mmCIF file of C-alpha atoms and ligand atoms in Angstrom:
data_model
loop_
_atom_site.group_PDB
_atom_site.id
_atom_site.type_symbol
_atom_site.label_atom_id
_atom_site.label_comp_id
_atom_site.label_asym_id
_atom_site.label_seq_id
_atom_site.Cartn_x
_atom_site.Cartn_y
_atom_site.Cartn_z
ATOM 1 C CA UNK A 1 -48.877 -79.010 -75.446
ATOM 2 C CA UNK A 2 -45.171 -79.489 -74.961
ATOM 3 C CA UNK A 3 -43.834 -82.648 -76.485
ATOM 4 C CA UNK A 4 -40.850 -84.425 -75.049
ATOM 5 C CA UNK A 5 -38.078 -86.447 -76.623
ATOM 6 C CA UNK A 6 -38.656 -90.162 -76.741
ATOM 7 C CA UNK A 7 -35.631 -92.153 -75.535
ATOM 8 C CA UNK A 8 -36.155 -94.766 -78.239
ATOM 9 C CA UNK A 9 -36.746 -92.347 -81.112
ATOM 10 C CA UNK A 10 -34.112 -89.676 -80.369
ATOM 11 C CA UNK A 11 -31.273 -89.437 -77.882
ATOM 12 C CA UNK A 12 -32.389 -87.355 -74.905
ATOM 13 C CA UNK A 13 -30.134 -84.700 -73.363
ATOM 14 C CA UNK A 14 -28.000 -86.229 -70.644
ATOM 15 C CA UNK A 15 -28.465 -84.075 -67.570
ATOM 16 C CA UNK A 16 -26.532 -84.024 -64.299
ATOM 17 C CA UNK A 17 -29.537 -83.157 -62.180
ATOM 18 C CA UNK A 18 -32.370 -85.432 -63.221
ATOM 19 C CA UNK A 19 -35.259 -83.550 -64.773
ATOM 20 C CA UNK A 20 -37.700 -86.208 -63.711
ATOM 21 C CA UNK A 21 -37.534 -88.540 -60.725
ATOM 22 C CA UNK A 22 -40.159 -91.276 -60.366
ATOM 23 C CA UNK A 23 -40.491 -93.055 -57.036
ATOM 24 C CA UNK A 24 -42.201 -96.182 -55.753
ATOM 25 C CA UNK A 25 -42.758 -95.186 -52.153
ATOM 26 C CA UNK A 26 -42.576 -98.593 -50.514
ATOM 27 C CA UNK A 27 -42.034 -99.781 -46.959
ATOM 28 C CA UNK A 28 -44.632 -97.857 -44.942
ATOM 29 C CA UNK A 29 -46.057 -101.034 -43.439
ATOM 30 C CA UNK A 30 -42.662 -102.406 -42.480
ATOM 31 C CA UNK A 31 -41.690 -99.070 -40.958
ATOM 32 C CA UNK A 32 -44.807 -99.172 -38.781
ATOM 33 C CA UNK A 33 -44.078 -102.757 -37.773
ATOM 34 C CA UNK A 34 -40.553 -101.825 -36.782
ATOM 35 C CA UNK A 35 -41.986 -99.336 -34.274
ATOM 36 C CA UNK A 36 -44.891 -101.572 -33.169
ATOM 37 C CA UNK A 37 -47.396 -99.213 -34.767
ATOM 38 C CA UNK A 38 -50.429 -100.000 -36.934
ATOM 39 C CA UNK A 39 -49.769 -100.012 -40.701
ATOM 40 C CA UNK A 40 -51.746 -96.832 -41.042
ATOM 41 C CA UNK A 41 -49.196 -94.945 -38.929
ATOM 42 C CA UNK A 42 -46.634 -95.850 -41.582
ATOM 43 C CA UNK A 43 -48.796 -94.380 -44.338
ATOM 44 C CA UNK A 44 -49.325 -91.241 -42.271
ATOM 45 C CA UNK A 45 -45.610 -90.846 -41.725
ATOM 46 C CA UNK A 46 -45.186 -91.506 -45.444
ATOM 47 C CA UNK A 47 -47.161 -88.362 -46.253
ATOM 48 C CA UNK A 48 -44.591 -86.349 -44.315
ATOM 49 C CA UNK A 49 -41.854 -87.901 -46.419
ATOM 50 C CA UNK A 50 -43.776 -86.805 -49.523
ATOM 51 C CA UNK A 51 -43.648 -83.235 -48.230
ATOM 52 C CA UNK A 52 -39.917 -83.572 -47.664
ATOM 53 C CA UNK A 53 -39.358 -85.033 -51.131
ATOM 54 C CA UNK A 54 -41.266 -82.139 -52.736
ATOM 55 C CA UNK A 55 -39.153 -79.650 -50.803
ATOM 56 C CA UNK A 56 -36.027 -81.506 -51.871
ATOM 57 C CA UNK A 57 -36.952 -81.352 -55.560
ATOM 58 C CA UNK A 58 -37.855 -77.659 -55.346
ATOM 59 C CA UNK A 59 -34.487 -76.951 -53.728
ATOM 60 C CA UNK A 60 -32.481 -78.980 -56.249
ATOM 61 C CA UNK A 61 -34.165 -77.769 -59.406
ATOM 62 C CA UNK A 62 -35.703 -81.148 -60.237
ATOM 63 C CA UNK A 63 -38.633 -80.236 -62.467
ATOM 64 C CA UNK A 64 -40.766 -83.374 -62.269
ATOM 65 C CA UNK A 65 -41.446 -85.695 -59.377
ATOM 66 C CA UNK A 66 -43.769 -88.651 -59.869
ATOM 67 C CA UNK A 67 -44.908 -90.685 -56.886
ATOM 68 C CA UNK A 68 -46.642 -94.051 -56.920
ATOM 69 C CA UNK A 69 -49.273 -93.693 -54.210
ATOM 70 C CA UNK A 70 -51.755 -96.471 -54.984
ATOM 71 C CA UNK A 71 -51.467 -99.147 -57.632
ATOM 72 C CA UNK A 72 -54.269 -100.769 -59.581
ATOM 73 C CA UNK A 73 -53.369 -103.924 -57.631
ATOM 74 C CA UNK A 74 -53.558 -102.269 -54.198
ATOM 75 C CA UNK A 75 -57.364 -102.810 -54.167
ATOM 76 C CA UNK A 76 -56.415 -106.374 -53.220
ATOM 77 C CA UNK A 77 -55.444 -105.166 -49.736
ATOM 78 C CA UNK A 78 -57.814 -105.518 -46.777
ATOM 79 C CA UNK A 79 -60.788 -103.166 -47.215
ATOM 80 C CA UNK A 80 -59.968 -101.267 -44.017
ATOM 81 C CA UNK A 81 -56.489 -100.415 -45.294
ATOM 82 C CA UNK A 82 -57.814 -99.342 -48.708
ATOM 83 C CA UNK A 83 -60.400 -97.141 -47.046
ATOM 84 C CA UNK A 84 -57.810 -95.560 -44.731
ATOM 85 C CA UNK A 85 -55.530 -94.872 -47.699
ATOM 86 C CA UNK A 86 -58.406 -93.128 -49.505
ATOM 87 C CA UNK A 87 -59.095 -91.031 -46.409
ATOM 88 C CA UNK A 88 -55.437 -90.133 -46.144
ATOM 89 C CA UNK A 89 -55.296 -89.088 -49.801
ATOM 90 C CA UNK A 90 -58.428 -86.953 -49.342
ATOM 91 C CA UNK A 91 -57.010 -85.318 -46.217
ATOM 92 C CA UNK A 92 -53.641 -84.657 -47.853
ATOM 93 C CA UNK A 93 -55.318 -82.976 -50.834
ATOM 94 C CA UNK A 94 -57.380 -80.746 -48.553
ATOM 95 C CA UNK A 95 -54.371 -79.751 -46.474
ATOM 96 C CA UNK A 96 -51.592 -79.475 -49.004
ATOM 97 C CA UNK A 97 -52.916 -77.973 -52.223
ATOM 98 C CA UNK A 98 -52.740 -74.327 -51.077
ATOM 99 C CA UNK A 99 -49.141 -74.837 -49.928
ATOM 100 C CA UNK A 100 -48.198 -76.562 -53.144
ATOM 101 C CA UNK A 101 -49.728 -73.698 -55.073
ATOM 102 C CA UNK A 102 -47.800 -71.105 -53.020
ATOM 103 C CA UNK A 103 -44.593 -72.935 -53.859
ATOM 104 C CA UNK A 104 -45.205 -73.015 -57.592
ATOM 105 C CA UNK A 105 -46.023 -76.713 -57.745
ATOM 106 C CA UNK A 106 -48.326 -78.050 -60.436
ATOM 107 C CA UNK A 107 -50.206 -81.129 -59.259
ATOM 108 C CA UNK A 108 -51.287 -83.878 -61.631
ATOM 109 C CA UNK A 109 -52.959 -87.151 -60.776
ATOM 110 C CA UNK A 110 -52.597 -90.081 -63.164
ATOM 111 C CA UNK A 111 -54.554 -93.313 -62.990
ATOM 112 C CA UNK A 112 -58.134 -94.444 -63.294
ATOM 113 C CA UNK A 113 -59.657 -91.970 -60.855
ATOM 114 C CA UNK A 114 -63.192 -92.949 -61.889
ATOM 115 C CA UNK A 115 -63.054 -95.683 -59.264
ATOM 116 C CA UNK A 116 -62.647 -93.136 -56.447
ATOM 117 C CA UNK A 117 -65.622 -91.653 -54.638
ATOM 118 C CA UNK A 118 -67.123 -88.494 -56.094
ATOM 119 C CA UNK A 119 -65.767 -86.183 -53.387
ATOM 120 C CA UNK A 120 -62.191 -87.378 -53.932
ATOM 121 C CA UNK A 121 -62.540 -87.030 -57.711
ATOM 122 C CA UNK A 122 -63.742 -83.473 -57.214
ATOM 123 C CA UNK A 123 -60.796 -82.617 -54.940
ATOM 124 C CA UNK A 124 -58.381 -84.033 -57.521
ATOM 125 C CA UNK A 125 -60.014 -82.055 -60.298
ATOM 126 C CA UNK A 126 -59.988 -78.800 -58.290
ATOM 127 C CA UNK A 127 -56.357 -79.281 -57.236
ATOM 128 C CA UNK A 128 -55.291 -79.803 -60.838
ATOM 129 C CA UNK A 129 -57.159 -76.704 -61.997
ATOM 130 C CA UNK A 130 -55.859 -74.533 -59.136
ATOM 131 C CA UNK A 131 -52.231 -75.431 -59.754
ATOM 132 C CA UNK A 132 -52.309 -75.803 -63.544
ATOM 133 C CA UNK A 133 -50.240 -72.711 -64.343
ATOM 134 C CA UNK A 134 -47.409 -73.440 -61.886
ATOM 135 C CA UNK A 135 -44.067 -74.316 -63.384
ATOM 136 C CA UNK A 136 -41.463 -74.789 -60.672
ATOM 137 C CA UNK A 137 -42.178 -78.456 -60.112
ATOM 138 C CA UNK A 138 -44.708 -80.840 -61.591
ATOM 139 C CA UNK A 139 -45.745 -83.281 -58.901
ATOM 140 C CA UNK A 140 -47.566 -86.247 -60.377
ATOM 141 C CA UNK A 141 -49.330 -88.620 -58.045
ATOM 142 C CA UNK A 142 -50.085 -92.023 -59.542
ATOM 143 C CA UNK A 143 -53.302 -93.219 -57.927
ATOM 144 C CA UNK A 144 -55.157 -96.326 -59.052
ATOM 145 C CA UNK A 145 -52.447 -96.345 -61.671
ATOM 146 C CA UNK A 146 -51.111 -99.361 -63.516
ATOM 147 C CA UNK A 147 -48.624 -99.330 -66.381
ATOM 148 C CA UNK A 148 -50.676 -101.851 -68.333
ATOM 149 C CA UNK A 149 -53.889 -99.929 -67.730
ATOM 150 C CA UNK A 150 -52.120 -96.849 -69.081
ATOM 151 C CA UNK A 151 -50.954 -98.539 -72.272
ATOM 152 C CA UNK A 152 -54.369 -100.073 -72.924
ATOM 153 C CA UNK A 153 -56.270 -96.829 -72.345
ATOM 154 C CA UNK A 154 -53.791 -95.041 -74.639
ATOM 155 C CA UNK A 155 -54.251 -97.658 -77.384
ATOM 156 C CA UNK A 156 -58.018 -97.343 -77.133
ATOM 157 C CA UNK A 157 -57.953 -93.569 -77.328
ATOM 158 C CA UNK A 158 -55.426 -93.515 -80.139
ATOM 159 C CA UNK A 159 -57.515 -95.994 -82.121
ATOM 160 C CA UNK A 160 -60.688 -93.976 -81.527
ATOM 161 C CA UNK A 161 -59.006 -90.730 -82.564
ATOM 162 C CA UNK A 162 -57.352 -91.987 -85.741
ATOM 163 C CA UNK A 163 -59.131 -95.151 -86.855
ATOM 164 C CA UNK A 164 -57.939 -94.539 -90.429
ATOM 165 C CA UNK A 165 -54.287 -95.004 -89.349
ATOM 166 C CA UNK A 166 -54.891 -98.597 -88.303
ATOM 167 C CA UNK A 167 -51.745 -100.623 -88.958
ATOM 168 C CA UNK A 168 -49.673 -97.398 -89.246
ATOM 169 C CA UNK A 169 -49.749 -96.159 -85.649
ATOM 170 C CA UNK A 170 -46.351 -95.105 -84.325
ATOM 171 C CA UNK A 171 -44.690 -94.907 -80.917
ATOM 172 C CA UNK A 172 -45.277 -91.161 -80.974
ATOM 173 C CA UNK A 173 -48.997 -91.633 -81.654
ATOM 174 C CA UNK A 174 -49.289 -93.895 -78.637
ATOM 175 C CA UNK A 175 -47.105 -91.756 -76.358
ATOM 176 C CA UNK A 176 -49.386 -88.786 -77.032
ATOM 177 C CA UNK A 177 -52.210 -90.614 -75.255
ATOM 178 C CA UNK A 178 -50.346 -91.937 -72.232
ATOM 179 C CA UNK A 179 -51.215 -90.546 -68.815
ATOM 180 C CA UNK A 180 -47.683 -89.112 -68.384
ATOM 181 C CA UNK A 181 -47.661 -87.137 -71.629
ATOM 182 C CA UNK A 182 -47.199 -83.922 -69.620
ATOM 183 C CA UNK A 183 -43.714 -84.984 -68.491
ATOM 184 C CA UNK A 184 -40.409 -86.065 -70.019
ATOM 185 C CA UNK A 185 -39.512 -89.721 -69.451
ATOM 186 C CA UNK A 186 -38.015 -90.243 -65.976
ATOM 187 C CA UNK A 187 -34.223 -89.955 -65.746
ATOM 188 C CA UNK A 188 -34.146 -91.646 -62.367
ATOM 189 C CA UNK A 189 -36.409 -94.296 -60.855
ATOM 190 C CA UNK A 190 -36.181 -94.905 -57.111
ATOM 191 C CA UNK A 191 -37.808 -97.704 -55.162
ATOM 192 C CA UNK A 192 -37.519 -97.628 -51.395
ATOM 193 C CA UNK A 193 -38.230 -100.561 -49.101
ATOM 194 C CA UNK A 194 -35.818 -103.098 -50.567
ATOM 195 C CA UNK A 195 -37.955 -104.787 -53.227
ATOM 196 C CA UNK A 196 -36.427 -104.790 -56.686
ATOM 197 C CA UNK A 197 -39.409 -104.770 -59.011
ATOM 198 C CA UNK A 198 -41.516 -102.331 -61.031
ATOM 199 C CA UNK A 199 -44.903 -103.497 -59.692
ATOM 200 C CA UNK A 200 -46.728 -102.296 -62.829
ATOM 201 C CA UNK A 201 -45.531 -98.678 -62.496
ATOM 202 C CA UNK A 202 -44.501 -96.659 -65.593
ATOM 203 C CA UNK A 203 -43.864 -99.571 -67.961
ATOM 204 C CA UNK A 204 -43.572 -97.523 -71.137
ATOM 205 C CA UNK A 205 -41.762 -94.512 -69.717
ATOM 206 C CA UNK A 206 -39.017 -96.419 -67.874
ATOM 207 C CA UNK A 207 -37.528 -97.747 -71.128
ATOM 208 C CA UNK A 208 -34.194 -95.924 -70.573
ATOM 209 C CA UNK A 209 -34.517 -94.703 -66.988
ATOM 210 C CA UNK A 210 -31.709 -95.303 -64.473
ATOM 211 C CA UNK A 211 -32.883 -97.573 -61.626
ATOM 212 C CA UNK A 212 -31.999 -97.103 -57.964
ATOM 213 C CA UNK A 213 -33.157 -99.495 -55.263
ATOM 214 C CA UNK A 214 -32.635 -98.816 -51.580
ATOM 215 C CA UNK A 215 -33.415 -100.751 -48.396
ATOM 216 C CA UNK A 216 -34.422 -97.460 -46.757
ATOM 217 C CA UNK A 217 -38.120 -97.558 -45.886
ATOM 218 C CA UNK A 218 -40.172 -94.730 -47.372
ATOM 219 C CA UNK A 219 -40.918 -92.976 -44.034
ATOM 220 C CA UNK A 220 -37.145 -92.720 -43.517
ATOM 221 C CA UNK A 221 -36.268 -91.547 -47.011
ATOM 222 C CA UNK A 222 -34.948 -88.102 -46.051
ATOM 223 C CA UNK A 223 -32.836 -85.541 -47.929
ATOM 224 C CA UNK A 224 -29.624 -87.442 -47.159
ATOM 225 C CA UNK A 225 -31.089 -90.635 -48.606
ATOM 226 C CA UNK A 226 -32.310 -88.684 -51.648
ATOM 227 C CA UNK A 227 -28.792 -87.232 -52.073
ATOM 228 C CA UNK A 228 -27.388 -90.782 -52.233
ATOM 229 C CA UNK A 229 -29.827 -91.673 -55.008
ATOM 230 C CA UNK A 230 -28.863 -88.576 -56.993
ATOM 231 C CA UNK A 231 -25.155 -89.278 -56.443
ATOM 232 C CA UNK A 232 -25.642 -92.802 -57.757
ATOM 233 C CA UNK A 233 -27.482 -91.444 -60.798
ATOM 234 C CA UNK A 234 -24.626 -89.022 -61.462
ATOM 235 C CA UNK A 235 -22.180 -91.913 -61.737
ATOM 236 C CA UNK A 236 -24.132 -93.723 -64.419
ATOM 237 C CA UNK A 237 -23.113 -93.666 -68.046
ATOM 238 C CA UNK A 238 -26.278 -93.232 -70.053
ATOM 239 C CA UNK A 239 -25.531 -94.648 -73.465
ATOM 240 C CA UNK A 240 -28.988 -95.023 -75.014
ATOM 241 C CA UNK A 241 -27.748 -97.841 -77.211
ATOM 242 C CA UNK A 242 -24.433 -96.284 -78.183
ATOM 243 C CA UNK A 243 -20.929 -97.282 -77.086
ATOM 244 C CA UNK A 244 -18.924 -95.463 -74.463
ATOM 245 C CA UNK A 245 -16.479 -93.878 -76.939
ATOM 246 C CA UNK A 246 -19.284 -92.083 -78.705
ATOM 247 C CA UNK A 247 -20.152 -90.217 -75.521
ATOM 248 C CA UNK A 248 -16.653 -88.896 -74.954
ATOM 249 C CA UNK A 249 -16.274 -87.905 -78.578
ATOM 250 C CA UNK A 250 -13.608 -90.562 -79.276
ATOM 251 C CA UNK A 251 -15.610 -92.723 -81.624
ATOM 252 C CA UNK A 252 -18.023 -92.460 -84.457
ATOM 253 C CA UNK A 253 -20.377 -89.826 -83.142
ATOM 254 C CA UNK A 254 -22.444 -89.529 -86.292
ATOM 255 C CA UNK A 255 -25.781 -88.120 -85.301
ATOM 256 C CA UNK A 256 -26.569 -91.235 -83.341
ATOM 257 C CA UNK A 257 -30.144 -91.278 -84.479
ATOM 258 C CA UNK A 258 -31.575 -94.664 -85.176
ATOM 259 C CA UNK A 259 -33.348 -95.465 -88.399
ATOM 260 C CA UNK A 260 -37.096 -95.428 -87.924
ATOM 261 C CA UNK A 261 -38.061 -98.302 -85.697
ATOM 262 C CA UNK A 262 -41.811 -98.171 -85.953
ATOM 263 C CA UNK A 263 -42.826 -101.498 -87.324
ATOM 264 C CA UNK A 264 -45.085 -100.980 -90.297
ATOM 265 C CA UNK A 265 -45.299 -104.639 -91.034
ATOM 266 C CA UNK A 266 -45.420 -107.533 -88.699
ATOM 267 C CA UNK A 267 -44.878 -111.185 -89.325
HETATM 268 C C1 IPE B 1 -46.253 -98.464 -49.696
HETATM 269 O O1 IPE B 1 -46.002 -99.062 -48.473
HETATM 270 C C2 IPE B 1 -47.514 -97.658 -49.688
HETATM 271 C C3 IPE B 1 -48.597 -98.193 -50.512
HETATM 272 C C4 IPE B 1 -48.525 -99.233 -51.300
HETATM 273 C C5 IPE B 1 -49.847 -97.483 -50.431
HETATM 274 P P1 IPE B 1 -46.558 -100.496 -48.169
HETATM 275 O O2 IPE B 1 -47.890 -100.382 -47.521
HETATM 276 O O3 IPE B 1 -46.517 -101.353 -49.363
HETATM 277 O O4 IPE B 1 -45.488 -100.998 -47.107
HETATM 278 P P2 IPE B 1 -44.886 -102.448 -46.942
HETATM 279 O O5 IPE B 1 -44.399 -102.899 -48.271
HETATM 280 O O6 IPE B 1 -45.992 -103.314 -46.422
HETATM 281 O O7 IPE B 1 -43.801 -102.275 -45.943
HETATM 282 C C1 IPE B 2 -46.269 -100.639 -55.070
HETATM 283 O O1 IPE B 2 -46.125 -101.007 -53.738
HETATM 284 C C2 IPE B 2 -47.297 -99.595 -55.195
HETATM 285 C C3 IPE B 2 -47.109 -98.374 -54.406
HETATM 286 C C4 IPE B 2 -46.044 -98.001 -53.759
HETATM 287 C C5 IPE B 2 -48.238 -97.527 -54.416
HETATM 288 P P1 IPE B 2 -46.597 -102.415 -53.229
HETATM 289 O O2 IPE B 2 -46.009 -102.570 -51.873
HETATM 290 O O3 IPE B 2 -48.064 -102.569 -53.334
HETATM 291 O O4 IPE B 2 -45.890 -103.392 -54.268
HETATM 292 P P2 IPE B 2 -45.837 -104.970 -54.391
HETATM 293 O O5 IPE B 2 -47.213 -105.430 -54.720
HETATM 294 O O6 IPE B 2 -45.367 -105.507 -53.074
HETATM 295 O O7 IPE B 2 -44.869 -105.226 -55.479
HETATM 296 MG MG1 MG B 3 -45.142 -102.641 -50.135
#
């Protein structure tokens, strides 16, 4: 398995085109309201935006796209909406997987899928197997995903795998068990719909990600809107703890690696 640089343990390569974009697709309900449509129409239109976003990433050479589709807190919504979202996810998997495969897209689903009905779990499993060898774009759909759930499940698995290392576990040990271990940490995080919060998305992985918030509602997040997010990203100075002069070569550029930060002892 490929292993990726950790932004807290080593300084990642600073890339002009983000390798990994992670998006909270928010604002479907408000989009529907704006057009006097039922909320579900917003979710349906949102699936079309997903298609567009995938096309965009394929065209721009973005290697990883991660989309928050259903959070571990979204079960709190009215049962009818939850059920419609499940149906929509099922339908999208049935309709899109062949096309994704043709386009070289590898599909991954992260989250506690055990809570989904058996048919949906089977579709997810089959889609992942079918597309496993594709390498143009890795599309990760976060479904019944929560950042805290992810960290806790990783801790449990790490502890079960190496009980003898108790008290000596490192960041790398934990990262190897996180649901997103198949991808580098996101370079760019986008949230549509105007809210400026993480809503329990990739808590661990966003440690050094650039954040971009836009009022644009997800169903209206087209290629032009995506371009604006990328342009904003390209203006950021990613220092990863260093000072500006070190990036331009004017200062002390000594390797830049931090001393080990894994706490072996705690107060
Ligand atoms: C995001 O849109 C989609 C999901 C959470 C499934 P919302 O449904 O949250 O839309 P708003 O926030 O009500 O506009
Ligand atoms: C976050 O959207 C989750 C997804 C987009 C799937 P929400 O609209 O549910 O977020 P909060 O709860 O308002 O923060
Ligand atoms: Mg919302």
